């Protein structure tokens, strides 16, 4: 199983093992081997192209168009060595992926899945007095999630919180509390959008704008459908409901609307060019500056270029591929502290020394999250 999120890989790992089928898990942060396992639940970046499988499941394949991670879906669809491949996707990705499969001549079947619990727009949520147990309140920042959860608890709710910077074990515990009924409401970012199965009856958009790394913008139709679609779990609810606190018109107009078809896939940086004589920084820059292609968008190497600029160790023909592996390690390049820590780790590896342990303190939540991200770099 190849999915987009650590939390989703973890959910599949739990489900498959609970069904009596030994399954191991592999993500960028965790490796959980299970004795006798013939199944692996993994994030898509860790697909092993040297292994052969009877069946491969590639989930959320509409992300093939994502400029940062889409190359992993393109590579998996084209190169995973399996007798049978299930590609699960949103409808807007089907024409492009059909064209891709047809281009290399494999036979395929299309199976259409429809929602079993209908979804409907239920209008304005006026405030905290309108919230109910089994609601999911959607915000788009850690600060909003935590402050909303704190206010809800003052109103007598027991709230689980789920957001991107929360470490996997903490997220898993928050999900468990909600699923078990220990908590009765969940406050989350769009981290819950990618298929995480929670017994949610209503999704309430407390915010309808998000920061996408460059600017604040209204939610897209695809985002509204993906997040809103978490409402209404078949077998528990007859239908799901979607409400909004703020811009109700945006949600009302876009919920259930058809999303524009995907017309491009992201293609990854070609490692083969590392054997050329050109300097690595110029190769990365040239890749980012190449003219646009009709059906492919290039994987962004901006983060890799930032990390390379902060690497003090000289690049030689002998260490060039290792340097490339180091600069493509997932690092939040918006954090100066994490870049400095990454540079220390990279320097130690290139000198064949032990990687230093991180320490950023634990006095505040921000300290703990920074420390966690640094441990993630250490593990990578």
PDB file of C-alpha atoms in Angstrom, residues 170-374:
ATOM      1  CA  UNK A 170       0.410  12.153  19.151  1.00  0.00           C
ATOM      2  CA  UNK A 171      -1.881  12.257  16.100  1.00  0.00           C
ATOM      3  CA  UNK A 172      -2.581   8.556  16.466  1.00  0.00           C
ATOM      4  CA  UNK A 173      -3.547   9.087  20.099  1.00  0.00           C
ATOM      5  CA  UNK A 174      -5.859  11.995  19.221  1.00  0.00           C
ATOM      6  CA  UNK A 175      -7.571   9.873  16.538  1.00  0.00           C
ATOM      7  CA  UNK A 176      -7.930   6.960  18.980  1.00  0.00           C
ATOM      8  CA  UNK A 177      -9.584   9.177  21.605  1.00  0.00           C
ATOM      9  CA  UNK A 178     -12.127  10.441  19.082  1.00  0.00           C
ATOM     10  CA  UNK A 179     -12.889   7.042  17.520  1.00  0.00           C
ATOM     11  CA  UNK A 180     -13.270   5.397  20.955  1.00  0.00           C
ATOM     12  CA  UNK A 181     -15.652   8.108  22.188  1.00  0.00           C
ATOM     13  CA  UNK A 182     -13.269   9.391  24.858  1.00  0.00           C
ATOM     14  CA  UNK A 183     -13.433  12.722  22.983  1.00  0.00           C
ATOM     15  CA  UNK A 184     -16.650  13.828  21.292  1.00  0.00           C
ATOM     16  CA  UNK A 185     -15.479  16.463  18.795  1.00  0.00           C
ATOM     17  CA  UNK A 186     -12.425  16.934  16.586  1.00  0.00           C
ATOM     18  CA  UNK A 187     -10.702  20.172  15.597  1.00  0.00           C
ATOM     19  CA  UNK A 188      -8.391  19.722  12.626  1.00  0.00           C
ATOM     20  CA  UNK A 189      -6.653  21.248   9.650  1.00  0.00           C
ATOM     21  CA  UNK A 190      -7.015  19.732   6.174  1.00  0.00           C
ATOM     22  CA  UNK A 191      -4.732  16.952   7.494  1.00  0.00           C
ATOM     23  CA  UNK A 192      -7.950  14.932   7.901  1.00  0.00           C
ATOM     24  CA  UNK A 193      -8.853  15.360   4.215  1.00  0.00           C
ATOM     25  CA  UNK A 194      -6.831  12.470   2.803  1.00  0.00           C
ATOM     26  CA  UNK A 195      -9.014   9.488   3.553  1.00  0.00           C
ATOM     27  CA  UNK A 196      -8.536   9.234   7.325  1.00  0.00           C
ATOM     28  CA  UNK A 197     -11.667   7.398   8.475  1.00  0.00           C
ATOM     29  CA  UNK A 198     -13.287   9.112  11.446  1.00  0.00           C
ATOM     30  CA  UNK A 199     -16.912   8.773  12.606  1.00  0.00           C
ATOM     31  CA  UNK A 200     -17.753  12.382  11.673  1.00  0.00           C
ATOM     32  CA  UNK A 201     -21.371  13.345  10.980  1.00  0.00           C
ATOM     33  CA  UNK A 202     -20.848  17.042  10.232  1.00  0.00           C
ATOM     34  CA  UNK A 203     -17.859  18.979   8.868  1.00  0.00           C
ATOM     35  CA  UNK A 204     -17.907  22.652   9.898  1.00  0.00           C
ATOM     36  CA  UNK A 205     -15.576  25.043   8.058  1.00  0.00           C
ATOM     37  CA  UNK A 206     -14.587  27.547  10.760  1.00  0.00           C
ATOM     38  CA  UNK A 207     -12.291  29.164   8.161  1.00  0.00           C
ATOM     39  CA  UNK A 208     -12.585  29.296   4.374  1.00  0.00           C
ATOM     40  CA  UNK A 209      -9.133  30.674   3.526  1.00  0.00           C
ATOM     41  CA  UNK A 210      -5.730  29.025   3.924  1.00  0.00           C
ATOM     42  CA  UNK A 211      -2.102  30.030   3.561  1.00  0.00           C
ATOM     43  CA  UNK A 212      -0.582  27.922   0.769  1.00  0.00           C
ATOM     44  CA  UNK A 213       3.042  28.826   1.455  1.00  0.00           C
ATOM     45  CA  UNK A 214       2.868  32.006  -0.633  1.00  0.00           C
ATOM     46  CA  UNK A 215      -0.409  33.756   0.144  1.00  0.00           C
ATOM     47  CA  UNK A 216      -3.796  33.512   1.841  1.00  0.00           C
ATOM     48  CA  UNK A 217      -6.395  32.346  -0.676  1.00  0.00           C
ATOM     49  CA  UNK A 218      -9.953  30.969  -0.697  1.00  0.00           C
ATOM     50  CA  UNK A 219     -10.331  27.187  -0.570  1.00  0.00           C
ATOM     51  CA  UNK A 220     -10.505  25.478  -3.952  1.00  0.00           C
ATOM     52  CA  UNK A 221     -13.390  23.287  -5.089  1.00  0.00           C
ATOM     53  CA  UNK A 222     -11.150  20.214  -4.781  1.00  0.00           C
ATOM     54  CA  UNK A 223     -10.203  21.114  -1.177  1.00  0.00           C
ATOM     55  CA  UNK A 224     -13.817  21.751  -0.162  1.00  0.00           C
ATOM     56  CA  UNK A 225     -14.959  18.446  -1.669  1.00  0.00           C
ATOM     57  CA  UNK A 226     -12.063  16.515  -0.147  1.00  0.00           C
ATOM     58  CA  UNK A 227     -12.458  17.907   3.382  1.00  0.00           C
ATOM     59  CA  UNK A 228     -16.254  18.109   3.305  1.00  0.00           C
ATOM     60  CA  UNK A 229     -16.342  14.533   2.067  1.00  0.00           C
ATOM     61  CA  UNK A 230     -15.177  13.337   5.497  1.00  0.00           C
ATOM     62  CA  UNK A 231     -18.726  13.955   6.774  1.00  0.00           C
ATOM     63  CA  UNK A 232     -21.137  11.036   6.938  1.00  0.00           C
ATOM     64  CA  UNK A 233     -19.694   7.580   7.471  1.00  0.00           C
ATOM     65  CA  UNK A 234     -21.676   4.768   5.860  1.00  0.00           C
ATOM     66  CA  UNK A 235     -23.104   2.415   8.473  1.00  0.00           C
ATOM     67  CA  UNK A 236     -23.055   5.124  11.153  1.00  0.00           C
ATOM     68  CA  UNK A 237     -24.872   8.041   9.481  1.00  0.00           C
ATOM     69  CA  UNK A 238     -27.657   8.211   6.886  1.00  0.00           C
ATOM     70  CA  UNK A 239     -25.986  11.278   5.367  1.00  0.00           C
ATOM     71  CA  UNK A 240     -23.191  13.752   5.987  1.00  0.00           C
ATOM     72  CA  UNK A 241     -23.578  17.496   6.449  1.00  0.00           C
ATOM     73  CA  UNK A 242     -21.265  20.398   5.652  1.00  0.00           C
ATOM     74  CA  UNK A 243     -21.614  23.812   7.311  1.00  0.00           C
ATOM     75  CA  UNK A 244     -19.610  27.031   7.415  1.00  0.00           C
ATOM     76  CA  UNK A 245     -18.991  29.663  10.078  1.00  0.00           C
ATOM     77  CA  UNK A 246     -17.639  32.350   7.756  1.00  0.00           C
ATOM     78  CA  UNK A 247     -17.996  32.511   3.961  1.00  0.00           C
ATOM     79  CA  UNK A 248     -21.048  30.286   3.572  1.00  0.00           C
ATOM     80  CA  UNK A 249     -21.504  31.255  -0.079  1.00  0.00           C
ATOM     81  CA  UNK A 250     -18.092  29.873  -1.057  1.00  0.00           C
ATOM     82  CA  UNK A 251     -18.852  26.495   0.548  1.00  0.00           C
ATOM     83  CA  UNK A 252     -22.417  26.394  -0.791  1.00  0.00           C
ATOM     84  CA  UNK A 253     -21.313  27.182  -4.349  1.00  0.00           C
ATOM     85  CA  UNK A 254     -18.381  24.778  -4.527  1.00  0.00           C
ATOM     86  CA  UNK A 255     -19.416  21.747  -2.484  1.00  0.00           C
ATOM     87  CA  UNK A 256     -20.165  18.877  -4.844  1.00  0.00           C
ATOM     88  CA  UNK A 257     -19.133  20.811  -7.944  1.00  0.00           C
ATOM     89  CA  UNK A 258     -17.053  19.058 -10.583  1.00  0.00           C
ATOM     90  CA  UNK A 259     -13.320  19.710 -10.304  1.00  0.00           C
ATOM     91  CA  UNK A 260     -11.338  20.692 -13.386  1.00  0.00           C
ATOM     92  CA  UNK A 261      -9.526  17.754 -14.947  1.00  0.00           C
ATOM     93  CA  UNK A 262      -5.841  17.262 -14.213  1.00  0.00           C
ATOM     94  CA  UNK A 263      -3.813  17.995 -17.341  1.00  0.00           C
ATOM     95  CA  UNK A 264      -0.256  17.706 -16.051  1.00  0.00           C
ATOM     96  CA  UNK A 265       1.883  15.367 -13.999  1.00  0.00           C
ATOM     97  CA  UNK A 266       4.940  16.290 -11.975  1.00  0.00           C
ATOM     98  CA  UNK A 267       8.191  14.782 -13.233  1.00  0.00           C
ATOM     99  CA  UNK A 268      11.145  14.307 -10.895  1.00  0.00           C
ATOM    100  CA  UNK A 269      14.669  15.662 -11.181  1.00  0.00           C
ATOM    101  CA  UNK A 270      16.744  13.135 -13.196  1.00  0.00           C
ATOM    102  CA  UNK A 271      19.510  11.698 -10.992  1.00  0.00           C
ATOM    103  CA  UNK A 272      21.312  10.573 -14.152  1.00  0.00           C
ATOM    104  CA  UNK A 273      22.619  14.117 -14.711  1.00  0.00           C
ATOM    105  CA  UNK A 274      24.644  13.849 -11.481  1.00  0.00           C
ATOM    106  CA  UNK A 275      27.254  11.919 -13.471  1.00  0.00           C
ATOM    107  CA  UNK A 276      27.896  14.916 -15.738  1.00  0.00           C
ATOM    108  CA  UNK A 277      30.692  17.422 -15.155  1.00  0.00           C
ATOM    109  CA  UNK A 278      28.373  20.398 -14.517  1.00  0.00           C
ATOM    110  CA  UNK A 279      28.298  21.892 -10.991  1.00  0.00           C
ATOM    111  CA  UNK A 280      25.372  20.661  -8.912  1.00  0.00           C
ATOM    112  CA  UNK A 281      24.059  24.150  -8.127  1.00  0.00           C
ATOM    113  CA  UNK A 282      23.907  24.991 -11.842  1.00  0.00           C
ATOM    114  CA  UNK A 283      22.114  21.725 -12.641  1.00  0.00           C
ATOM    115  CA  UNK A 284      19.444  22.432 -10.023  1.00  0.00           C
ATOM    116  CA  UNK A 285      19.037  26.025 -11.212  1.00  0.00           C
ATOM    117  CA  UNK A 286      18.828  24.956 -14.868  1.00  0.00           C
ATOM    118  CA  UNK A 287      16.150  22.396 -13.983  1.00  0.00           C
ATOM    119  CA  UNK A 288      14.002  25.031 -12.240  1.00  0.00           C
ATOM    120  CA  UNK A 289      14.494  27.504 -15.124  1.00  0.00           C
ATOM    121  CA  UNK A 290      13.673  25.123 -18.011  1.00  0.00           C
ATOM    122  CA  UNK A 291      10.731  26.123 -20.266  1.00  0.00           C
ATOM    123  CA  UNK A 292       7.336  24.719 -19.307  1.00  0.00           C
ATOM    124  CA  UNK A 293       6.190  21.505 -20.985  1.00  0.00           C
ATOM    125  CA  UNK A 294       2.605  20.869 -22.053  1.00  0.00           C
ATOM    126  CA  UNK A 295       1.868  17.733 -20.006  1.00  0.00           C
ATOM    127  CA  UNK A 296       4.538  17.839 -17.311  1.00  0.00           C
ATOM    128  CA  UNK A 297       5.454  20.239 -14.545  1.00  0.00           C
ATOM    129  CA  UNK A 298       8.927  19.816 -13.073  1.00  0.00           C
ATOM    130  CA  UNK A 299       9.523  18.902  -9.446  1.00  0.00           C
ATOM    131  CA  UNK A 300      10.601  22.043  -7.600  1.00  0.00           C
ATOM    132  CA  UNK A 301      14.233  21.920  -6.454  1.00  0.00           C
ATOM    133  CA  UNK A 302      14.045  25.235  -4.588  1.00  0.00           C
ATOM    134  CA  UNK A 303      14.429  23.643  -1.132  1.00  0.00           C
ATOM    135  CA  UNK A 304      17.363  21.564  -2.382  1.00  0.00           C
ATOM    136  CA  UNK A 305      19.033  24.720  -3.688  1.00  0.00           C
ATOM    137  CA  UNK A 306      18.537  26.458  -0.320  1.00  0.00           C
ATOM    138  CA  UNK A 307      20.102  23.523   1.543  1.00  0.00           C
ATOM    139  CA  UNK A 308      22.984  23.305  -0.929  1.00  0.00           C
ATOM    140  CA  UNK A 309      23.776  26.989  -0.313  1.00  0.00           C
ATOM    141  CA  UNK A 310      24.070  26.211   3.411  1.00  0.00           C
ATOM    142  CA  UNK A 311      26.376  23.224   2.951  1.00  0.00           C
ATOM    143  CA  UNK A 312      29.949  24.218   3.839  1.00  0.00           C
ATOM    144  CA  UNK A 313      31.645  20.982   2.779  1.00  0.00           C
ATOM    145  CA  UNK A 314      33.165  20.973  -0.754  1.00  0.00           C
ATOM    146  CA  UNK A 315      31.464  18.787  -3.375  1.00  0.00           C
ATOM    147  CA  UNK A 316      33.674  16.215  -5.071  1.00  0.00           C
ATOM    148  CA  UNK A 317      32.908  13.611  -7.765  1.00  0.00           C
ATOM    149  CA  UNK A 318      33.102  10.984  -4.999  1.00  0.00           C
ATOM    150  CA  UNK A 319      30.528  12.577  -2.666  1.00  0.00           C
ATOM    151  CA  UNK A 320      28.244  14.189  -5.270  1.00  0.00           C
ATOM    152  CA  UNK A 321      25.454  11.574  -5.111  1.00  0.00           C
ATOM    153  CA  UNK A 322      25.582  11.583  -1.307  1.00  0.00           C
ATOM    154  CA  UNK A 323      25.307  15.391  -1.311  1.00  0.00           C
ATOM    155  CA  UNK A 324      22.254  15.099  -3.568  1.00  0.00           C
ATOM    156  CA  UNK A 325      20.642  12.649  -1.112  1.00  0.00           C
ATOM    157  CA  UNK A 326      21.359  15.072   1.736  1.00  0.00           C
ATOM    158  CA  UNK A 327      19.932  18.166   0.035  1.00  0.00           C
ATOM    159  CA  UNK A 328      16.760  16.293  -0.959  1.00  0.00           C
ATOM    160  CA  UNK A 329      16.131  15.258   2.650  1.00  0.00           C
ATOM    161  CA  UNK A 330      12.734  16.724   3.729  1.00  0.00           C
ATOM    162  CA  UNK A 331      13.526  19.901   5.695  1.00  0.00           C
ATOM    163  CA  UNK A 332      11.276  22.849   6.518  1.00  0.00           C
ATOM    164  CA  UNK A 333      13.445  25.509   4.861  1.00  0.00           C
ATOM    165  CA  UNK A 334      11.275  28.283   6.346  1.00  0.00           C
ATOM    166  CA  UNK A 335      13.047  27.597   9.661  1.00  0.00           C
ATOM    167  CA  UNK A 336      16.574  28.993   9.991  1.00  0.00           C
ATOM    168  CA  UNK A 337      17.129  26.784  13.085  1.00  0.00           C
ATOM    169  CA  UNK A 338      16.301  23.617  11.148  1.00  0.00           C
ATOM    170  CA  UNK A 339      18.529  24.592   8.210  1.00  0.00           C
ATOM    171  CA  UNK A 340      21.452  25.159  10.599  1.00  0.00           C
ATOM    172  CA  UNK A 341      20.827  21.810  12.304  1.00  0.00           C
ATOM    173  CA  UNK A 342      20.536  20.049   8.916  1.00  0.00           C
ATOM    174  CA  UNK A 343      23.874  21.588   7.849  1.00  0.00           C
ATOM    175  CA  UNK A 344      25.547  20.207  10.982  1.00  0.00           C
ATOM    176  CA  UNK A 345      24.121  16.750  10.272  1.00  0.00           C
ATOM    177  CA  UNK A 346      25.136  16.852   6.613  1.00  0.00           C
ATOM    178  CA  UNK A 347      28.656  18.007   7.481  1.00  0.00           C
ATOM    179  CA  UNK A 348      29.018  15.164  10.006  1.00  0.00           C
ATOM    180  CA  UNK A 349      27.882  12.571   7.459  1.00  0.00           C
ATOM    181  CA  UNK A 350      30.265  13.888   4.794  1.00  0.00           C
ATOM    182  CA  UNK A 351      33.119  13.696   7.346  1.00  0.00           C
ATOM    183  CA  UNK A 352      32.024  10.166   8.328  1.00  0.00           C
ATOM    184  CA  UNK A 353      31.227  11.257  11.878  1.00  0.00           C
ATOM    185  CA  UNK A 354      28.221  10.695  14.142  1.00  0.00           C
ATOM    186  CA  UNK A 355      25.205  12.895  13.450  1.00  0.00           C
ATOM    187  CA  UNK A 356      24.709  15.347  16.361  1.00  0.00           C
ATOM    188  CA  UNK A 357      21.634  15.023  18.575  1.00  0.00           C
ATOM    189  CA  UNK A 358      19.273  18.020  18.305  1.00  0.00           C
ATOM    190  CA  UNK A 359      18.271  20.155  21.246  1.00  0.00           C
ATOM    191  CA  UNK A 360      15.848  23.071  21.003  1.00  0.00           C
ATOM    192  CA  UNK A 361      14.328  22.886  24.488  1.00  0.00           C
ATOM    193  CA  UNK A 362      10.900  21.779  25.635  1.00  0.00           C
ATOM    194  CA  UNK A 363       9.499  24.793  27.464  1.00  0.00           C
ATOM    195  CA  UNK A 364       6.829  25.679  24.883  1.00  0.00           C
ATOM    196  CA  UNK A 365       4.771  23.824  22.300  1.00  0.00           C
ATOM    197  CA  UNK A 366       6.803  25.549  19.562  1.00  0.00           C
ATOM    198  CA  UNK A 367      10.043  24.291  21.178  1.00  0.00           C
ATOM    199  CA  UNK A 368       8.685  20.740  21.250  1.00  0.00           C
ATOM    200  CA  UNK A 369       7.512  20.866  17.621  1.00  0.00           C
ATOM    201  CA  UNK A 370      10.892  22.251  16.503  1.00  0.00           C
ATOM    202  CA  UNK A 371      12.639  19.520  18.485  1.00  0.00           C
ATOM    203  CA  UNK A 372      10.395  16.914  16.833  1.00  0.00           C
ATOM    204  CA  UNK A 373      11.133  18.255  13.327  1.00  0.00           C
ATOM    205  CA  UNK A 374      14.851  18.179  14.145  1.00  0.00           C
TER     206      UNK A 374
END
